[in-house]
Tab-separated table of C-alpha atoms and ligand atoms in Angstrom:
chain	number	residue	atom	x	y	z
A	19	MET	CA	-98.581	-59.308	157.916
A	20	ALA	CA	-99.671	-62.616	156.682
A	21	GLU	CA	-99.051	-66.060	158.215
A	22	ASP	CA	-98.247	-69.442	156.981
A	23	TYR	CA	-100.513	-72.409	158.092
A	24	GLN	CA	-98.590	-72.921	161.363
A	25	GLY	CA	-99.146	-69.263	162.523
A	26	LEU	CA	-95.672	-68.084	161.311
A	27	GLU	CA	-95.287	-64.622	159.945
A	28	LEU	CA	-94.615	-64.042	156.374
A	29	THR	CA	-93.408	-60.824	154.983
A	30	THR	CA	-95.897	-60.322	152.199
A	31	GLU	CA	-98.983	-58.161	151.719
A	32	SER	CA	-100.499	-60.995	149.389
A	33	ALA	CA	-102.931	-63.412	151.139
A	34	ALA	CA	-102.872	-65.523	148.180
A	35	ALA	CA	-99.283	-65.762	148.300
A	36	ALA	CA	-99.371	-66.860	152.010
A	37	ALA	CA	-102.156	-69.465	151.226
A	38	ALA	CA	-100.295	-70.824	148.322
A	39	TYR	CA	-96.803	-70.887	150.146
A	40	SER	CA	-98.684	-72.837	153.104
A	41	HIS	CA	-99.885	-75.524	150.305
A	42	CYS	CA	-96.228	-75.563	149.223
A	43	LEU	CA	-95.227	-76.455	152.988
A	44	ARG	CA	-97.705	-78.914	153.528
A	45	GLY	CA	-96.956	-80.437	150.212
A	46	TYR	CA	-93.177	-80.496	150.962
A	47	MET	CA	-93.956	-82.234	154.195
A	48	GLY	CA	-96.232	-84.604	152.688
A	49	TYR	CA	-93.851	-85.705	149.581
A	50	GLN	CA	-96.363	-84.398	147.281
A	51	THR	CA	-95.770	-83.727	143.661
A	52	ASP	CA	-97.241	-80.542	143.432
A	53	VAL	CA	-94.990	-78.634	145.676
A	54	GLY	CA	-93.282	-76.813	142.816
A	55	ALA	CA	-96.586	-75.953	141.342
A	56	HIS	CA	-97.586	-74.282	144.825
A	57	LEU	CA	-94.205	-72.354	144.984
A	58	LYS	CA	-94.793	-70.959	141.342
A	59	ALA	CA	-98.247	-69.743	142.523
A	60	THR	CA	-96.818	-68.332	145.520
A	61	LEU	CA	-94.371	-66.358	143.126
A	62	ALA	CA	-97.009	-65.440	140.725
A	63	ALA	CA	-99.155	-63.742	143.756
A	64	ASP	CA	-96.126	-62.200	145.106
A	65	GLY	CA	-92.698	-62.466	143.081
A	66	ASP	CA	-90.786	-60.898	145.999
A	67	MET	CA	-91.878	-62.595	148.906
A	68	PRO	CA	-88.485	-63.358	150.812
A	69	MET	CA	-89.528	-66.963	151.955
A	70	ALA	CA	-90.828	-67.926	148.563
A	71	LEU	CA	-87.602	-66.970	147.020
A	72	ILE	CA	-85.410	-68.602	149.872
A	73	THR	CA	-87.319	-71.704	149.513
A	74	ARG	CA	-86.917	-71.860	145.866
A	75	GLY	CA	-83.194	-71.679	146.480
A	76	TYR	CA	-83.595	-74.498	149.091
A	77	PHE	CA	-85.449	-76.558	146.729
A	78	PHE	CA	-82.737	-76.290	144.038
A	79	HIS	CA	-80.217	-77.738	146.347
A	80	LEU	CA	-82.113	-80.609	147.512
A	81	PHE	CA	-81.638	-81.902	143.499
A	82	SER	CA	-77.956	-81.957	144.016
A	83	ILE	CA	-77.386	-81.238	140.565
A	84	PRO	CA	-74.578	-78.537	139.529
A	85	ALA	CA	-76.857	-76.447	137.171
A	86	LEU	CA	-79.394	-75.987	139.926
A	87	GLU	CA	-76.698	-74.884	142.504
A	88	ARG	CA	-76.254	-71.764	140.383
A	89	LYS	CA	-79.882	-71.054	140.378
A	90	ALA	CA	-80.093	-71.287	144.236
A	91	ALA	CA	-77.362	-68.598	144.342
A	92	GLU	CA	-79.515	-66.390	142.026
A	93	SER	CA	-82.582	-67.075	144.520
A	94	ALA	CA	-80.452	-66.096	147.451
A	95	ARG	CA	-79.521	-62.750	145.695
A	96	SER	CA	-83.212	-62.153	144.676
A	97	ALA	CA	-84.347	-62.733	148.227
A	98	GLN	CA	-81.684	-60.417	149.711
A	99	ALA	CA	-82.764	-57.642	147.261
A	100	ALA	CA	-86.260	-58.300	148.088
A	101	ILE	CA	-85.603	-58.084	152.004
A	102	ALA	CA	-83.513	-54.907	151.336
A	103	ALA	CA	-86.665	-53.387	149.549
A	104	ARG	CA	-89.347	-54.466	151.863
A	105	GLY	CA	-87.837	-55.814	155.189
A	106	ALA	CA	-88.025	-59.229	156.803
A	107	THR	CA	-88.738	-60.781	160.060
A	108	GLN	CA	-85.839	-62.169	162.170
A	109	ARG	CA	-86.773	-65.766	161.100
A	110	GLU	CA	-86.750	-64.833	157.526
A	111	HIS	CA	-83.268	-63.067	157.854
A	112	TRP	CA	-81.903	-66.602	159.492
A	113	HIS	CA	-83.456	-68.337	156.536
A	114	LEU	CA	-81.563	-66.369	154.227
A	115	ALA	CA	-78.488	-66.810	156.153
A	116	ALA	CA	-78.999	-70.589	155.829
A	117	LEU	CA	-79.506	-70.473	152.103
A	118	GLN	CA	-76.523	-68.364	151.742
A	119	ALA	CA	-74.353	-70.830	153.948
A	120	TRP	CA	-75.535	-73.667	151.707
A	121	ASN	CA	-74.764	-71.866	148.659
A	122	VAL	CA	-71.001	-72.120	149.606
A	123	GLY	CA	-71.140	-75.628	150.541
A	124	ASP	CA	-71.514	-75.066	154.046
A	125	MET	CA	-74.479	-77.378	154.864
A	126	ALA	CA	-73.384	-77.620	158.569
A	127	GLY	CA	-73.573	-73.927	158.783
A	128	ALA	CA	-77.020	-74.106	157.138
A	129	THR	CA	-77.906	-76.598	159.620
A	130	ASP	CA	-76.990	-74.101	162.544
A	131	TRP	CA	-79.131	-71.608	161.215
A	132	TRP	CA	-82.244	-74.050	160.900
A	133	GLU	CA	-81.480	-75.231	164.403
A	134	GLN	CA	-81.202	-71.633	165.468
A	135	ILE	CA	-84.790	-70.907	163.828
A	136	LEU	CA	-86.194	-73.897	165.656
A	137	LEU	CA	-85.182	-72.801	169.305
A	138	HIS	CA	-87.322	-69.842	168.482
A	139	HIS	CA	-90.081	-71.252	166.101
A	140	PRO	CA	-90.390	-75.083	166.532
A	141	HIS	CA	-93.307	-74.801	164.263
A	142	ASP	CA	-91.098	-73.847	161.229
A	143	VAL	CA	-91.648	-77.023	159.059
A	144	MET	CA	-89.342	-75.764	156.431
A	145	ALA	CA	-86.399	-75.593	159.049
A	146	VAL	CA	-87.655	-78.984	160.547
A	147	ARG	CA	-87.511	-80.898	157.441
A	148	LEU	CA	-84.117	-79.374	156.173
A	149	SER	CA	-82.250	-79.730	159.289
A	150	HIS	CA	-83.679	-83.533	159.397
A	151	PHE	CA	-82.038	-83.708	155.854
A	152	THR	CA	-78.847	-82.103	156.329
A	153	HIS	CA	-78.108	-84.013	159.707
A	154	PHE	CA	-79.101	-87.132	157.873
A	155	TYR	CA	-76.132	-86.582	155.452
A	156	LEU	CA	-73.707	-84.835	157.681
A	157	HIS	CA	-74.342	-85.898	161.542
A	158	GLY	CA	-76.255	-89.176	161.609
A	159	GLY	CA	-78.983	-90.644	163.929
A	160	GLY	CA	-77.810	-88.818	167.206
A	161	ALA	CA	-78.052	-85.351	165.862
A	162	MET	CA	-81.432	-86.055	164.070
A	163	ARG	CA	-82.724	-87.291	167.312
A	164	GLN	CA	-81.677	-84.348	169.444
A	165	SER	CA	-83.007	-82.115	166.749
A	166	SER	CA	-86.553	-83.700	166.769
A	167	ASN	CA	-86.425	-83.938	170.715
A	168	ARG	CA	-85.940	-80.489	170.925
A	169	ILE	CA	-89.177	-79.359	169.038
A	170	LEU	CA	-91.603	-82.330	169.969
A	171	PRO	CA	-92.875	-80.639	173.322
A	172	ALA	CA	-94.444	-77.946	171.115
A	173	TRP	CA	-96.191	-80.096	168.994
A	174	ASP	CA	-99.568	-81.935	169.729
A	175	GLU	CA	-102.196	-83.884	168.071
A	176	ASN	CA	-104.545	-80.896	167.615
A	177	ARG	CA	-101.640	-79.007	165.443
A	178	PRO	CA	-102.002	-79.604	161.621
A	179	ASP	CA	-99.225	-81.989	160.201
A	180	TYR	CA	-98.215	-83.196	163.666
A	181	GLY	CA	-98.201	-86.695	162.380
A	182	PHE	CA	-95.226	-85.555	159.885
A	183	ILE	CA	-93.276	-84.198	162.874
A	184	LEU	CA	-93.864	-87.834	164.520
A	185	GLY	CA	-92.470	-89.233	161.420
A	186	ILE	CA	-89.444	-87.342	161.517
A	187	SER	CA	-89.045	-88.347	165.209
A	188	ALA	CA	-89.634	-91.926	164.333
A	189	PHE	CA	-86.733	-91.835	161.638
A	190	SER	CA	-84.507	-90.091	164.035
A	191	HIS	CA	-85.132	-92.730	166.550
A	192	GLU	CA	-84.575	-95.352	164.349
A	193	GLU	CA	-81.111	-94.220	162.900
A	194	ALA	CA	-80.132	-93.543	166.558
A	195	GLY	CA	-80.890	-97.175	167.353
A	196	ASP	CA	-84.207	-96.964	169.550
A	197	TYR	CA	-86.416	-99.157	167.446
A	198	ALA	CA	-89.266	-99.548	170.001
A	199	ALA	CA	-89.430	-95.605	169.999
A	200	ALA	CA	-89.208	-95.392	166.445
A	201	ALA	CA	-91.794	-98.043	165.637
A	202	ALA	CA	-94.135	-96.400	168.110
A	203	ALA	CA	-94.015	-92.947	166.596
A	204	GLY	CA	-93.917	-94.101	163.098
A	205	LYS	CA	-97.082	-96.439	163.455
A	206	ARG	CA	-99.051	-93.498	165.362
A	207	ALA	CA	-98.098	-91.027	162.337
A	208	VAL	CA	-99.451	-93.777	159.987
A	209	GLU	CA	-102.718	-93.954	161.784
A	210	ILE	CA	-102.884	-90.268	161.584
A	211	ASN	CA	-102.354	-90.373	157.770
A	212	PRO	CA	-101.637	-93.439	156.007
A	213	LYS	CA	-100.232	-91.495	153.236
A	214	ASP	CA	-97.293	-90.271	155.566
A	215	ILE	CA	-94.609	-92.034	153.467
A	216	TRP	CA	-91.681	-90.878	155.424
A	217	ALA	CA	-93.132	-92.432	158.866
A	218	THR	CA	-93.995	-95.470	156.821
A	219	HIS	CA	-90.357	-95.763	155.721
A	220	ALA	CA	-89.192	-95.130	159.133
A	221	VAL	CA	-90.948	-98.405	160.525
A	222	ALA	CA	-89.724	-100.072	157.164
A	223	HIS	CA	-86.512	-99.299	158.422
A	224	VAL	CA	-86.979	-100.808	161.888
A	225	TYR	CA	-88.030	-104.168	160.250
A	226	GLU	CA	-84.907	-103.997	158.083
A	227	MET	CA	-82.502	-103.274	161.104
A	228	GLN	CA	-84.270	-106.129	163.113
A	229	GLY	CA	-84.144	-108.603	160.205
A	230	ARG	CA	-87.903	-108.730	160.306
A	231	GLN	CA	-88.498	-109.455	156.603
A	232	ASP	CA	-91.943	-110.799	156.656
A	233	GLU	CA	-93.314	-108.103	158.794
A	234	GLY	CA	-91.667	-105.535	156.726
A	235	ILE	CA	-93.305	-106.892	153.427
A	236	ALA	CA	-96.533	-107.054	155.171
A	237	TRP	CA	-96.234	-103.321	156.422
A	238	LEU	CA	-95.352	-101.896	153.174
A	239	ASP	CA	-98.064	-104.185	151.191
A	240	GLY	CA	-100.526	-102.862	153.286
A	241	LEU	CA	-99.696	-99.061	152.676
A	242	SER	CA	-98.211	-99.215	148.967
A	243	GLY	CA	-101.661	-98.316	147.615
A	244	GLN	CA	-101.429	-95.007	149.367
A	245	TRP	CA	-98.192	-93.724	147.543
A	246	ALA	CA	-99.481	-93.422	143.870
A	247	ALA	CA	-99.853	-89.659	143.992
A	248	LEU	CA	-96.404	-89.056	145.832
A	249	ASN	CA	-93.220	-88.074	144.508
A	250	ASN	CA	-90.139	-90.283	143.794
A	251	PHE	CA	-89.358	-90.962	147.341
A	252	ARG	CA	-91.904	-93.746	146.866
A	253	PHE	CA	-89.343	-95.648	144.834
A	254	HIS	CA	-86.913	-95.896	147.749
A	255	THR	CA	-89.878	-97.315	149.654
A	256	TRP	CA	-90.281	-99.982	146.898
A	257	TRP	CA	-86.329	-100.324	147.290
A	258	HIS	CA	-86.732	-101.303	150.935
A	259	LYS	CA	-89.403	-103.978	150.113
A	260	ALA	CA	-86.971	-105.196	147.822
A	261	MET	CA	-84.572	-105.317	150.553
A	262	TYR	CA	-86.509	-107.774	152.424
A	263	HIS	CA	-87.171	-110.097	149.552
A	264	LEU	CA	-83.239	-110.104	148.807
A	265	GLU	CA	-82.483	-111.167	152.243
A	266	LYS	CA	-85.212	-114.015	151.617
A	267	ALA	CA	-83.059	-114.781	148.472
A	268	GLN	CA	-86.095	-114.220	146.379
A	269	HIS	CA	-84.147	-112.678	143.624
A	270	ASP	CA	-86.885	-112.588	140.916
A	271	THR	CA	-89.176	-110.487	143.071
A	272	VAL	CA	-86.124	-108.234	143.815
A	273	LEU	CA	-85.491	-107.900	139.936
A	274	ASP	CA	-89.295	-107.340	139.307
A	275	LEU	CA	-89.561	-104.442	141.848
A	276	TYR	CA	-86.424	-103.127	140.281
A	277	ASP	CA	-87.860	-103.075	136.920
A	278	ARG	CA	-91.383	-102.218	137.642
A	279	GLN	CA	-91.137	-99.920	140.689
A	280	PHE	CA	-87.815	-98.242	141.932
A	281	TRP	CA	-86.006	-98.177	138.361
A	282	ALA	CA	-88.998	-98.476	135.797
A	283	GLU	CA	-87.577	-95.792	134.012
A	284	PRO	CA	-83.847	-94.271	133.834
A	285	SER	CA	-84.066	-91.259	136.521
A	286	GLU	CA	-81.475	-88.549	136.841
A	287	GLU	CA	-82.786	-87.838	140.505
A	288	TYR	CA	-79.690	-89.294	142.876
A	289	LEU	CA	-81.815	-90.894	145.365
A	290	ASP	CA	-83.278	-93.140	142.585
A	291	PHE	CA	-80.110	-94.014	141.272
A	292	THR	CA	-78.743	-94.878	144.585
A	293	ASN	CA	-81.396	-97.342	144.914
A	294	ALA	CA	-80.847	-98.958	141.733
A	295	ALA	CA	-77.103	-99.151	142.011
A	296	ALA	CA	-76.882	-100.337	145.507
A	297	MET	CA	-79.327	-103.059	144.857
A	298	LEU	CA	-77.391	-104.204	141.955
A	299	TRP	CA	-74.224	-104.187	143.770
A	300	ARG	CA	-76.037	-106.438	146.390
A	301	LEU	CA	-77.450	-108.601	143.798
A	302	ASP	CA	-73.909	-109.246	142.367
A	303	TYR	CA	-72.827	-110.379	145.623
A	304	ARG	CA	-75.384	-113.191	145.627
A	305	GLY	CA	-74.516	-114.380	142.131
A	306	VAL	CA	-77.402	-112.956	140.572
A	307	ASP	CA	-77.377	-112.314	136.754
A	308	VAL	CA	-78.598	-108.609	136.448
A	309	GLY	CA	-78.325	-108.593	132.701
A	310	GLN	CA	-77.682	-105.218	130.959
A	311	ARG	CA	-78.798	-103.175	134.028
A	312	TRP	CA	-75.463	-101.921	135.031
A	313	SER	CA	-74.974	-100.424	131.498
A	314	VAL	CA	-78.434	-98.561	131.781
A	315	LEU	CA	-77.133	-97.194	135.104
A	316	ALA	CA	-73.546	-96.411	133.751
A	317	ASP	CA	-75.123	-94.361	130.875
A	318	VAL	CA	-76.890	-92.047	133.573
A	319	ALA	CA	-73.671	-92.071	135.672
A	320	GLU	CA	-71.629	-90.757	132.972
A	321	ARG	CA	-73.711	-87.629	133.147
A	322	HIS	CA	-73.121	-87.266	136.731
A	323	ASN	CA	-69.536	-88.164	137.183
A	324	ARG	CA	-68.783	-84.332	137.681
A	325	ASP	CA	-71.478	-83.421	140.129
A	326	ALA	CA	-69.549	-83.890	143.180
A	327	ILE	CA	-72.279	-82.134	145.219
A	328	LEU	CA	-73.244	-85.203	147.660
A	329	ALA	CA	-70.491	-87.801	148.315
A	330	PHE	CA	-73.199	-90.277	148.872
A	331	ALA	CA	-74.427	-89.937	145.430
A	332	ASP	CA	-71.003	-89.826	143.836
A	333	ALA	CA	-69.915	-93.256	145.560
A	334	HIS	CA	-73.105	-94.747	143.892
A	335	TYR	CA	-72.377	-93.123	140.288
A	336	MET	CA	-68.686	-94.764	140.619
A	337	MET	CA	-70.425	-98.197	141.310
A	338	ALA	CA	-72.102	-98.234	138.020
A	339	LEU	CA	-69.095	-96.508	136.049
A	340	ALA	CA	-66.805	-99.304	137.587
A	341	LYS	CA	-69.053	-102.205	137.224
A	342	ASP	CA	-69.761	-101.596	133.415
A	343	GLY	CA	-66.025	-101.012	132.707
A	344	ARG	CA	-66.523	-97.171	131.804
A	345	GLN	CA	-62.544	-96.618	132.520
A	346	ALA	CA	-62.466	-93.306	131.109
A	347	ALA	CA	-65.390	-91.700	132.670
A	348	ALA	CA	-64.333	-93.405	135.981
A	349	GLN	CA	-60.931	-91.966	135.960
A	350	ALA	CA	-62.478	-88.596	134.975
A	351	MET	CA	-64.614	-88.752	137.883
A	352	LEU	CA	-61.823	-89.649	140.362
A	353	ASP	CA	-59.779	-86.602	138.975
A	354	ASN	CA	-62.697	-84.427	139.633
A	355	LEU	CA	-63.170	-85.705	142.958
A	356	ALA	CA	-59.504	-84.940	143.788
A	357	GLU	CA	-60.168	-81.652	142.783
A	358	THR	CA	-63.285	-81.117	144.699
A	359	ALA	CA	-61.379	-82.675	147.901
A	360	GLN	CA	-59.157	-79.625	147.752
A	361	GLY	CA	-62.142	-77.139	147.924
A	362	LYS	CA	-64.078	-75.807	150.851
A	363	GLY	CA	-67.475	-76.970	152.361
A	364	ASP	CA	-68.768	-79.902	154.154
A	365	GLN	CA	-68.689	-82.356	151.186
A	366	ALA	CA	-65.150	-81.392	150.072
A	367	ARG	CA	-64.191	-82.647	153.450
A	368	VAL	CA	-66.179	-85.813	153.363
A	369	THR	CA	-65.035	-86.385	149.638
A	370	ALA	CA	-61.282	-86.159	150.743
A	371	ALA	CA	-61.731	-88.327	153.770
A	372	VAL	CA	-64.123	-90.898	152.745
A	373	GLY	CA	-65.909	-90.179	149.229
A	374	LEU	CA	-62.720	-90.324	147.146
A	375	PRO	CA	-61.025	-93.245	148.763
A	376	VAL	CA	-64.436	-95.263	148.697
A	377	CYS	CA	-64.587	-94.298	144.590
A	378	ARG	CA	-60.885	-95.489	144.246
A	379	ALA	CA	-61.668	-98.866	145.939
A	380	THR	CA	-64.722	-99.438	144.066
A	381	LEU	CA	-63.030	-99.038	140.757
A	382	ALA	CA	-60.000	-101.260	141.957
A	383	LEU	CA	-62.334	-103.988	142.802
A	384	CYS	CA	-64.041	-104.143	139.500
A	385	GLN	CA	-60.566	-104.077	138.053
A	386	GLY	CA	-59.855	-107.262	140.134
A	387	LYS	CA	-57.466	-105.371	142.530
A	388	ALA	CA	-59.188	-106.713	145.682
A	389	GLY	CA	-55.985	-106.163	147.819
A	390	GLU	CA	-55.665	-102.449	146.769
A	391	ALA	CA	-59.493	-102.027	147.527
A	392	ALA	CA	-59.075	-103.799	151.015
A	393	ASP	CA	-56.026	-101.666	151.756
A	394	ILE	CA	-58.128	-98.443	151.009
A	395	LEU	CA	-61.344	-99.762	152.846
A	396	LEU	CA	-60.228	-101.339	156.047
A	397	PRO	CA	-58.978	-98.285	157.732
A	398	LEU	CA	-62.273	-96.558	156.564
A	399	ARG	CA	-64.566	-99.005	158.249
A	400	ASP	CA	-65.500	-96.715	161.069
A	401	HIS	CA	-65.791	-93.677	158.892
A	402	ILE	CA	-68.112	-94.635	156.311
A	403	TRP	CA	-71.026	-93.064	158.256
A	404	ARG	CA	-69.456	-89.864	157.074
A	405	LEU	CA	-71.029	-90.227	153.647
A	406	GLY	CA	-74.461	-89.747	154.919
A	407	GLY	CA	-77.277	-91.923	154.280
A	408	SER	CA	-78.991	-94.376	156.718
A	409	HIS	CA	-77.550	-97.536	158.258
A	410	ALA	CA	-79.302	-99.822	155.917
A	411	GLN	CA	-78.099	-97.711	152.716
A	412	ARG	CA	-74.383	-97.809	154.170
A	413	ASP	CA	-74.392	-101.381	154.613
A	414	VAL	CA	-73.628	-101.905	150.916
A	415	TRP	CA	-70.147	-100.462	151.977
A	416	ALA	CA	-69.986	-102.748	154.893
A	417	GLN	CA	-70.452	-105.519	152.587
A	418	MET	CA	-67.966	-104.245	150.103
A	419	ILE	CA	-65.195	-103.991	152.881
A	420	CYS	CA	-65.748	-107.656	153.858
A	421	ARG	CA	-65.918	-109.070	150.255
A	422	SER	CA	-62.606	-107.104	149.420
A	423	LEU	CA	-60.987	-108.712	152.301
A	424	LEU	CA	-62.210	-112.225	151.415
A	425	GLU	CA	-61.115	-111.637	147.895
A	426	ALA	CA	-57.989	-110.339	148.891
A	427	GLY	CA	-57.364	-113.583	151.040
A	428	ARG	CA	-57.205	-111.459	153.979
A	429	PHE	CA	-59.122	-113.894	156.161
A	430	GLU	CA	-58.153	-112.555	159.847
A	431	ASP	CA	-59.381	-109.295	158.949
A	432	ALA	CA	-62.442	-110.456	157.494
A	433	ARG	CA	-63.191	-112.952	160.247
A	434	GLY	CA	-63.247	-109.894	162.671
A	435	LEU	CA	-65.568	-108.004	160.707
A	436	LEU	CA	-67.907	-110.721	159.865
A	437	ALA	CA	-68.189	-111.781	163.372
A	438	GLN	CA	-69.270	-108.077	164.195
A	439	ARG	CA	-71.727	-108.499	161.114
A	440	THR	CA	-73.409	-111.706	162.229
A	441	ALA	CA	-73.469	-110.523	165.877
A	442	MET	CA	-75.557	-107.492	164.620
A	443	LYS	CA	-77.900	-109.186	162.574
A	444	ASN	CA	-77.680	-112.992	163.123
A	445	ASN	CA	-80.522	-113.991	160.783
A	446	SER	CA	-78.656	-113.268	157.396
A	447	PRO	CA	-77.713	-116.433	155.647
A	448	MET	CA	-75.308	-114.420	153.347
A	449	SER	CA	-73.319	-112.882	156.334
A	450	TRP	CA	-72.930	-116.467	157.865
A	451	ARG	CA	-71.886	-117.742	154.675
A	452	TRP	CA	-69.061	-115.149	154.221
A	453	TYR	CA	-68.225	-115.633	157.998
A	454	ALA	CA	-67.751	-119.433	157.251
A	455	GLU	CA	-65.443	-118.545	154.172
A	456	ALA	CA	-63.180	-116.244	156.535
A	457	LEU	CA	-63.184	-119.065	159.079
A	458	ASP	CA	-62.169	-121.616	156.631
A	459	GLY	CA	-59.451	-119.317	155.290
A	460	CYS	CA	-58.171	-119.071	158.916
A	461	GLY	CA	-58.038	-122.859	159.239
A	462	ASP	CA	-60.984	-122.903	161.580
A	463	SER	CA	-63.057	-125.770	159.891
A	464	ALA	CA	-65.228	-126.459	162.826
A	465	GLY	CA	-65.911	-122.854	163.360
A	466	ALA	CA	-66.760	-122.649	159.483
A	467	ALA	CA	-69.080	-125.731	159.772
A	468	ALA	CA	-70.968	-124.025	162.489
A	469	ALA	CA	-71.301	-120.889	160.481
A	470	ARG	CA	-72.564	-122.827	157.361
A	471	GLN	CA	-75.167	-124.492	159.620
A	472	ASN	CA	-76.339	-120.953	160.914
A	473	ALA	CA	-76.405	-119.867	157.170
A	474	ALA	CA	-78.637	-123.031	156.393
B	503	FE2	FE1	-84.527	-95.823	153.769
């Protein structure tokens, strides 16, 4: 039996297929653009290799596009037929079960299978990356860190791609709030491999969360030359650089990064879209004229308003539709999400509890109904995390909640949330200005003056 580059058995007679599959795995870990080509080469060498067929199904899901969901189901059927014909290892059977769970919208069930695999095979890099991904969208930093802590003792510096595992550990620590551990692991991973963009990004998050904008800019400037050959995740890393400049009120630089780096061309990739929409939303709050950029995003969003695969992505599509006044497309999206919310699967539950109300509030805000938005959003303030994404990404909704309260004149509510916000990140001038607005509204002019001084 053949093995992958980590020494895990693959059910194939073809050494060429096993070698190509190893390139595919390494490319996937490294955010390379040739992952699909390596998978095609694997299937060209052995069209019935179970792990290759299962991996094809996984990759279809990662796009979060309805047409590709159907192809993922086809891949699972092909893998099942191949396994029936030639057999498979226990690990491959578990992978098939994970894909089948994902195919019916049970991301948590799929994650359980990957975690089961990792208890027995901690070097299964596909299970490592996919569970990291789904924990990120379903369970948050604590689960990510528990997952990476379970496998780390099985890895060491001599094993290929150890750095990528460190990068995963780094981001897990960051989302779990241990910034020192995150920075240490992330920086070591980047020493091992300066092209390790996930580890680079983990350290960028540390600087973001700690409000260390200048260090963040220097960190990314020093590494951005490494990303030219990497996939679209590099756009998200450029977005992080723009986030630092945004906090420094360097709006021209933010727009330049938007136009030249992370939204240089319209993209159908949901992560690219979320970068762009969330940045424009933030710029609007700072009174920056973003020109026709919302309209360009709304054209893309109109093609995705019935996706309903990832609630996190849907909430961003709605931002563009609402901002650009695409009332019909926005209403169609709400109707479709209401239907999705009745369905089965993790994302249906998230849509029902958080995604749909957040989209309703987003539309209400853009229609000038701040009170309606505030009524929806305030009770959700401790539940937004269920949308998935990072703390940094979800902060756009924390801002949205505060702003809707201020615009609705609900200053007492806003005062509490802004006190919370300024306590967590006390060098954000915008948060202090908003806090001052709330305090003024509450009649506390001395407190407002002090907050304004902090802003300055
Ligand atoms: Fe990020």
